[in-house]
Tab-separated table of C-alpha atoms in Angstrom:
chain	number	residue	atom	x	y	z
A	4	MET	CA	-16.994	1.365	-16.419
A	5	SER	CA	-13.672	2.514	-17.729
A	6	TYR	CA	-12.302	5.890	-19.064
A	7	ASN	CA	-9.490	5.288	-19.568
A	8	LEU	CA	-7.828	7.543	-17.872
A	9	LEU	CA	-4.356	5.635	-17.048
A	10	LYS	CA	-3.628	4.723	-21.265
A	11	GLY	CA	-0.004	5.098	-22.181
A	12	LYS	CA	1.251	5.148	-18.675
A	13	ARG	CA	3.514	2.864	-17.474
A	14	GLY	CA	4.232	0.879	-13.832
A	15	ILE	CA	5.427	-1.840	-10.904
A	16	ILE	CA	2.542	-2.848	-8.496
A	17	PHE	CA	4.164	-5.090	-4.831
A	18	GLY	CA	2.363	-7.454	-3.008
A	19	ALA	CA	-0.411	-8.862	-5.320
A	20	LEU	CA	-0.673	-12.157	-3.443
A	21	ASP	CA	-4.259	-12.914	-4.856
A	22	ALA	CA	-7.652	-11.689	-5.767
A	23	ASN	CA	-8.511	-10.533	-2.123
A	24	SER	CA	-5.050	-8.714	-2.216
A	25	ILE	CA	-5.839	-4.431	-2.758
A	26	ALA	CA	-2.728	-4.743	-5.427
A	27	TRP	CA	-4.648	-7.899	-6.771
A	28	LYS	CA	-7.824	-5.283	-7.513
A	29	THR	CA	-5.278	-2.078	-8.753
A	30	ALA	CA	-3.646	-3.846	-11.660
A	31	GLU	CA	-7.203	-5.196	-13.340
A	32	ARG	CA	-8.087	-2.090	-12.083
A	33	VAL	CA	-4.827	0.077	-14.092
A	34	HIS	CA	-5.353	-3.028	-17.393
A	35	GLU	CA	-9.250	-1.872	-17.411
A	36	GLU	CA	-8.130	1.840	-17.863
A	37	GLY	CA	-5.082	1.285	-20.331
A	38	GLY	CA	-1.910	0.483	-17.848
A	39	THR	CA	1.352	-1.339	-18.769
A	40	PHE	CA	3.353	-3.006	-15.454
A	41	VAL	CA	5.119	-5.096	-14.071
A	42	LEU	CA	4.032	-7.310	-10.732
A	43	THR	CA	5.808	-8.055	-8.623
A	44	ASN	CA	6.355	-9.635	-5.356
A	45	ALA	CA	8.467	-11.697	-2.806
A	46	PRO	CA	9.435	-14.910	-4.264
A	47	ILE	CA	8.087	-16.593	-1.002
A	48	ALA	CA	5.225	-14.589	-1.472
A	49	MET	CA	4.809	-15.921	-4.924
A	50	ARG	CA	5.215	-18.952	-3.661
A	51	MET	CA	1.632	-19.346	-1.421
A	52	GLY	CA	0.059	-16.809	-4.062
A	53	GLN	CA	-1.689	-16.863	-7.507
A	54	ILE	CA	0.339	-14.250	-8.794
A	55	ASN	CA	1.400	-15.811	-12.719
A	56	GLU	CA	-3.314	-15.968	-12.953
A	57	LEU	CA	-2.915	-11.836	-12.190
A	58	ALA	CA	-0.480	-11.711	-15.301
A	59	GLU	CA	-2.026	-13.379	-17.852
A	60	LYS	CA	-5.051	-12.080	-17.578
A	61	THR	CA	-3.338	-8.373	-17.181
A	62	GLY	CA	0.152	-9.470	-19.919
A	63	SER	CA	1.817	-8.744	-17.619
A	64	GLN	CA	5.327	-9.790	-16.360
A	65	ILE	CA	6.341	-10.682	-13.126
A	66	ILE	CA	9.939	-9.925	-11.636
A	67	PRO	CA	10.627	-11.640	-8.330
A	68	ALA	CA	11.960	-8.820	-6.200
A	69	ASP	CA	12.177	-8.877	-1.984
A	70	ALA	CA	12.364	-5.125	-1.515
A	71	THR	CA	14.148	-5.389	1.538
A	72	SER	CA	17.059	-6.492	-2.004
A	73	GLU	CA	18.645	-2.375	-2.809
A	74	GLU	CA	20.480	-5.169	-5.180
A	75	ASP	CA	16.637	-6.862	-6.622
A	76	LEU	CA	14.794	-3.491	-6.646
A	77	GLN	CA	18.389	-1.875	-8.446
A	78	ASN	CA	17.647	-5.310	-11.144
A	79	LEU	CA	13.518	-4.678	-11.080
A	80	VAL	CA	13.790	-1.252	-11.914
A	81	GLU	CA	15.719	-1.896	-14.621
A	82	GLN	CA	14.298	-4.827	-15.761
A	83	SER	CA	11.038	-2.840	-15.520
A	84	MET	CA	11.705	0.164	-18.203
A	85	GLU	CA	12.982	-2.432	-20.316
A	86	ILE	CA	10.140	-4.682	-20.362
A	87	LEU	CA	7.602	-1.537	-20.111
A	88	GLY	CA	9.750	0.482	-23.337
A	89	GLY	CA	10.614	3.644	-21.294
A	90	LYS	CA	9.980	5.825	-17.576
A	91	ILE	CA	7.643	4.888	-14.375
A	92	ASP	CA	4.719	7.208	-14.385
A	93	PHE	CA	3.440	5.188	-11.108
A	94	VAL	CA	4.085	2.482	-8.051
A	95	LEU	CA	1.562	1.000	-5.758
A	96	HIS	CA	4.014	-0.035	-2.004
A	97	SER	CA	1.140	-2.597	-1.170
A	98	ILE	CA	3.234	-4.992	0.986
A	99	GLY	CA	3.208	-5.386	4.720
A	100	MET	CA	4.307	-7.827	7.020
A	101	SER	CA	4.845	-8.090	11.068
A	102	VAL	CA	6.590	-11.326	12.819
A	103	ASN	CA	5.238	-10.905	15.783
A	104	VAL	CA	1.699	-10.416	15.190
A	105	ARG	CA	2.045	-14.208	13.382
A	106	LYS	CA	3.271	-15.551	15.726
A	107	GLY	CA	1.136	-14.371	18.150
A	108	ARG	CA	3.844	-12.302	20.189
A	109	ALA	CA	1.963	-8.709	22.526
A	110	TYR	CA	3.602	-5.152	21.388
A	111	THR	CA	4.226	-5.705	25.474
A	112	ASP	CA	6.627	-8.338	24.833
A	113	GLN	CA	8.449	-8.303	21.440
A	114	LYS	CA	10.525	-10.305	20.163
A	115	TYR	CA	13.363	-6.735	19.066
A	116	ASP	CA	15.731	-8.937	15.887
A	117	TRP	CA	11.329	-9.507	14.157
A	118	THR	CA	9.715	-6.774	15.438
A	119	GLN	CA	13.154	-4.858	13.534
A	120	LYS	CA	11.579	-7.554	10.537
A	121	GLY	CA	8.455	-6.386	10.002
A	122	THR	CA	9.956	-2.599	9.930
A	123	ASP	CA	12.160	-3.259	6.705
A	124	VAL	CA	9.298	-5.463	5.937
A	125	SER	CA	6.628	-3.550	5.453
A	126	ALA	CA	8.249	0.138	5.944
A	127	MET	CA	11.798	0.669	5.308
A	128	SER	CA	11.923	-0.681	1.897
A	129	PHE	CA	9.093	1.537	0.470
A	130	HIS	CA	12.463	4.406	1.272
A	131	LYS	CA	14.865	1.610	-0.005
A	132	VAL	CA	11.539	1.676	-3.089
A	133	MET	CA	12.301	5.615	-3.304
A	134	GLN	CA	16.018	5.211	-3.683
A	135	THR	CA	16.530	2.943	-5.886
A	136	LEU	CA	14.424	5.147	-7.778
A	137	TYR	CA	15.569	8.027	-7.219
A	138	LYS	CA	19.055	7.607	-7.543
A	139	ALA	CA	18.561	6.062	-11.715
A	140	ASP	CA	15.798	8.782	-12.447
A	141	ALA	CA	13.657	5.174	-13.007
A	142	MET	CA	10.194	8.060	-12.850
A	143	SER	CA	8.481	10.190	-15.011
A	144	GLU	CA	7.800	13.786	-14.413
A	145	TRP	CA	4.316	14.176	-12.890
A	146	GLY	CA	4.566	9.947	-12.077
A	147	SER	CA	2.430	8.948	-9.040
A	148	ILE	CA	3.691	6.554	-5.553
A	149	VAL	CA	0.832	5.371	-3.250
A	150	ALA	CA	1.819	3.630	-0.296
A	151	LEU	CA	-1.005	1.244	1.393
A	152	THR	CA	-1.589	1.694	5.229
A	153	TYR	CA	-4.263	2.043	8.642
A	154	MET	CA	-5.434	4.361	11.174
A	155	ALA	CA	-3.231	2.403	13.440
A	156	ALA	CA	-0.818	4.934	12.277
A	157	GLN	CA	-2.747	7.186	14.583
A	158	ARG	CA	-4.813	6.301	16.423
A	159	VAL	CA	-4.411	2.721	19.358
A	160	PHE	CA	-5.638	-0.595	17.674
A	161	PRO	CA	-4.276	-2.704	20.388
A	162	ASP	CA	-4.256	-5.809	18.607
A	163	TYR	CA	-2.825	-4.469	15.768
A	164	ASN	CA	0.627	-4.231	17.584
A	165	ASP	CA	4.256	-3.147	15.762
A	166	MET	CA	2.160	-2.817	13.037
A	167	ALA	CA	1.010	0.254	14.149
A	168	ASP	CA	4.602	1.737	14.136
A	169	ASN	CA	5.485	0.291	10.837
A	170	LYS	CA	3.273	2.044	9.114
A	171	ALA	CA	3.772	5.498	10.746
A	172	TYR	CA	6.528	5.022	9.867
A	173	LEU	CA	5.481	4.243	6.262
A	174	GLU	CA	3.556	7.892	6.460
A	175	SER	CA	6.460	9.958	7.182
A	176	VAL	CA	9.107	7.764	4.842
A	177	ALA	CA	6.238	9.407	2.719
A	178	ARG	CA	6.196	12.389	2.792
A	179	SER	CA	10.317	12.920	3.293
A	180	PHE	CA	10.965	11.184	0.473
A	181	GLY	CA	7.767	13.273	-1.263
A	182	TYR	CA	9.732	16.638	-0.895
A	183	PHE	CA	12.623	15.509	-2.529
A	184	PHE	CA	10.892	13.905	-5.249
A	185	GLY	CA	9.007	16.930	-5.548
A	186	ARG	CA	11.303	19.400	-5.499
A	187	ASP	CA	14.355	17.621	-8.028
A	188	LYS	CA	11.298	14.933	-10.251
A	189	LYS	CA	8.042	15.896	-10.452
A	190	VAL	CA	7.546	13.159	-8.546
A	191	ARG	CA	3.984	12.762	-6.241
A	192	VAL	CA	4.088	10.712	-2.926
A	193	ASN	CA	0.832	9.458	-1.377
A	194	THR	CA	0.092	7.010	1.084
A	195	ILE	CA	-3.989	6.282	1.618
A	196	SER	CA	-4.905	5.053	4.192
A	197	GLN	CA	-8.047	2.529	3.512
A	198	SER	CA	-10.298	0.523	5.890
A	199	PRO	CA	-9.871	-2.560	7.602
A	200	THR	CA	-10.234	-4.417	4.866
A	201	PRO	CA	-10.342	-8.903	4.205
A	202	THR	CA	-7.202	-9.664	2.324
A	203	THR	CA	-4.948	-12.773	3.096
A	204	ALA	CA	-3.145	-10.278	5.577
A	205	GLY	CA	-5.321	-8.488	7.481
A	206	GLN	CA	-6.580	-11.573	8.394
A	207	GLY	CA	-3.656	-12.673	10.171
A	208	VAL	CA	-4.713	-9.602	12.870
A	209	LYS	CA	-5.921	-10.973	15.751
A	210	GLY	CA	-9.706	-9.720	16.553
A	211	PHE	CA	-9.717	-8.547	12.475
A	212	ASP	CA	-13.643	-9.369	11.958
A	213	GLY	CA	-14.323	-7.600	14.846
A	214	PHE	CA	-11.745	-4.691	13.656
A	215	ILE	CA	-14.777	-5.204	10.700
A	216	ALA	CA	-17.624	-4.539	12.086
A	217	TYR	CA	-16.548	-1.730	14.227
A	218	ALA	CA	-15.633	0.661	11.488
A	219	ASP	CA	-18.338	-0.693	9.345
A	220	LYS	CA	-20.759	1.006	12.019
A	221	MET	CA	-18.565	3.474	12.863
A	222	SER	CA	-18.126	5.185	9.480
A	223	PRO	CA	-21.475	6.636	6.793
A	224	LEU	CA	-20.885	5.572	4.057
A	225	GLY	CA	-19.889	1.162	5.537
A	226	ASN	CA	-16.074	0.669	5.005
A	227	ALA	CA	-14.147	0.788	2.176
A	228	THR	CA	-13.243	-2.412	0.419
A	229	ALA	CA	-10.008	-3.693	-2.325
A	230	LEU	CA	-12.205	-1.789	-4.832
A	231	ASP	CA	-12.503	0.558	-3.576
A	232	CYS	CA	-8.728	1.605	-2.947
A	233	ALA	CA	-8.226	0.808	-6.345
A	234	ASN	CA	-9.989	2.654	-7.749
A	235	TYR	CA	-9.234	5.976	-5.572
A	236	THR	CA	-5.014	4.776	-6.206
A	237	VAL	CA	-6.453	4.564	-10.457
A	238	THR	CA	-7.404	8.715	-9.865
A	239	LEU	CA	-4.241	9.528	-7.498
A	240	PHE	CA	-1.913	7.504	-10.511
A	241	SER	CA	-3.727	9.536	-13.406
A	242	ASP	CA	-2.927	12.867	-13.850
A	243	LEU	CA	-5.819	14.473	-12.492
A	244	THR	CA	-3.956	14.771	-9.387
A	245	LYS	CA	-0.951	15.831	-10.096
A	246	ARG	CA	-0.710	18.214	-7.348
A	247	VAL	CA	-1.390	15.892	-5.196
A	248	THR	CA	1.248	15.090	-2.817
A	249	LEU	CA	2.639	14.532	0.434
A	250	GLN	CA	-0.593	13.403	2.124
A	251	ASN	CA	-1.979	10.669	3.804
A	252	LEU	CA	-4.965	10.141	1.892
A	253	TYR	CA	-8.425	8.495	3.916
A	254	ASN	CA	-10.442	6.101	2.709
A	255	ASP	CA	-12.358	4.919	4.818
A	256	GLY	CA	-16.264	5.750	4.742
A	257	GLY	CA	-15.569	8.652	7.114
A	258	PHE	CA	-13.991	6.856	10.056
A	259	SER	CA	-11.335	8.370	11.048
A	260	ASN	CA	-13.147	11.811	11.420
A	261	MET	CA	-15.642	9.432	13.519
A	262	GLY	CA	-16.404	10.461	16.683
A	263	VAL	CA	-19.306	8.128	17.555
A	264	SER	CA	-22.004	6.175	16.084
A	265	ASP	CA	-25.692	6.368	16.720
A	266	ALA	CA	-24.945	2.837	16.179
A	267	VAL	CA	-22.229	1.669	17.981
A	268	MET	CA	-24.084	3.750	20.641
A	269	GLU	CA	-26.652	1.366	20.146
A	270	ALA	CA	-24.984	-1.757	21.010
A	271	PHE	CA	-24.264	-0.230	23.837
A	272	VAL	CA	-27.037	0.810	25.800
A	273	ASP	CA	-28.784	-3.011	24.608
A	274	LYS	CA	-26.005	-3.966	26.571
A	275	GLN	CA	-26.980	-1.767	30.393
């Protein structure tokens, strides 16, 4: 169902790879709610996904950009405002990558140049995106910037590896830069801490199926889907949340406040 929550609003959506992506679902929902946007991803990621299909479906243009490159980001922001016909109202940062995870390197045996690359892509890129927007005065007043995160930023999930550190850094950047964006530009900055979601990137984490099953049994409402996250993001892009900022907002079926659930206890009792 559409409510025209984003009618007339313009934005940039980072990270749509394929139909499993939260960014992909968000783009579809933003389009349904009347928003217009440009799609962007790193050139190598674009070759792996089906972003052209999404662009055609939503009537959007694609601007390739490496989110770790200040030059690429400056070009992205300038072209976006030109294509969309004005300042930016919303931005979704849905980017994350760990070479250590991809290569099966344990947290206790990091290859640090890989760690640094993952931090740059997953967290520092968020600072670079916001700094570029801030310096260009590219955001409309009461605009909204959202990044996607995961609760491993606060709690230990051993197989999540250095991505947990990246997400903790990402959330800190949101708060720190969010202060300046709010004070100087009246722009909101928030992160959404999403349930484990079977995206193409997420499934690369060792034991991810276990993450999903455990979280689902722990959460009184069950895991939030990619579409659930897209719907939540739409509300944060809308004018209904004009004074929500500097928040890490949990969209996880209640998992983040649980100690234990009956379903999890039963699994342990059955094994005794």
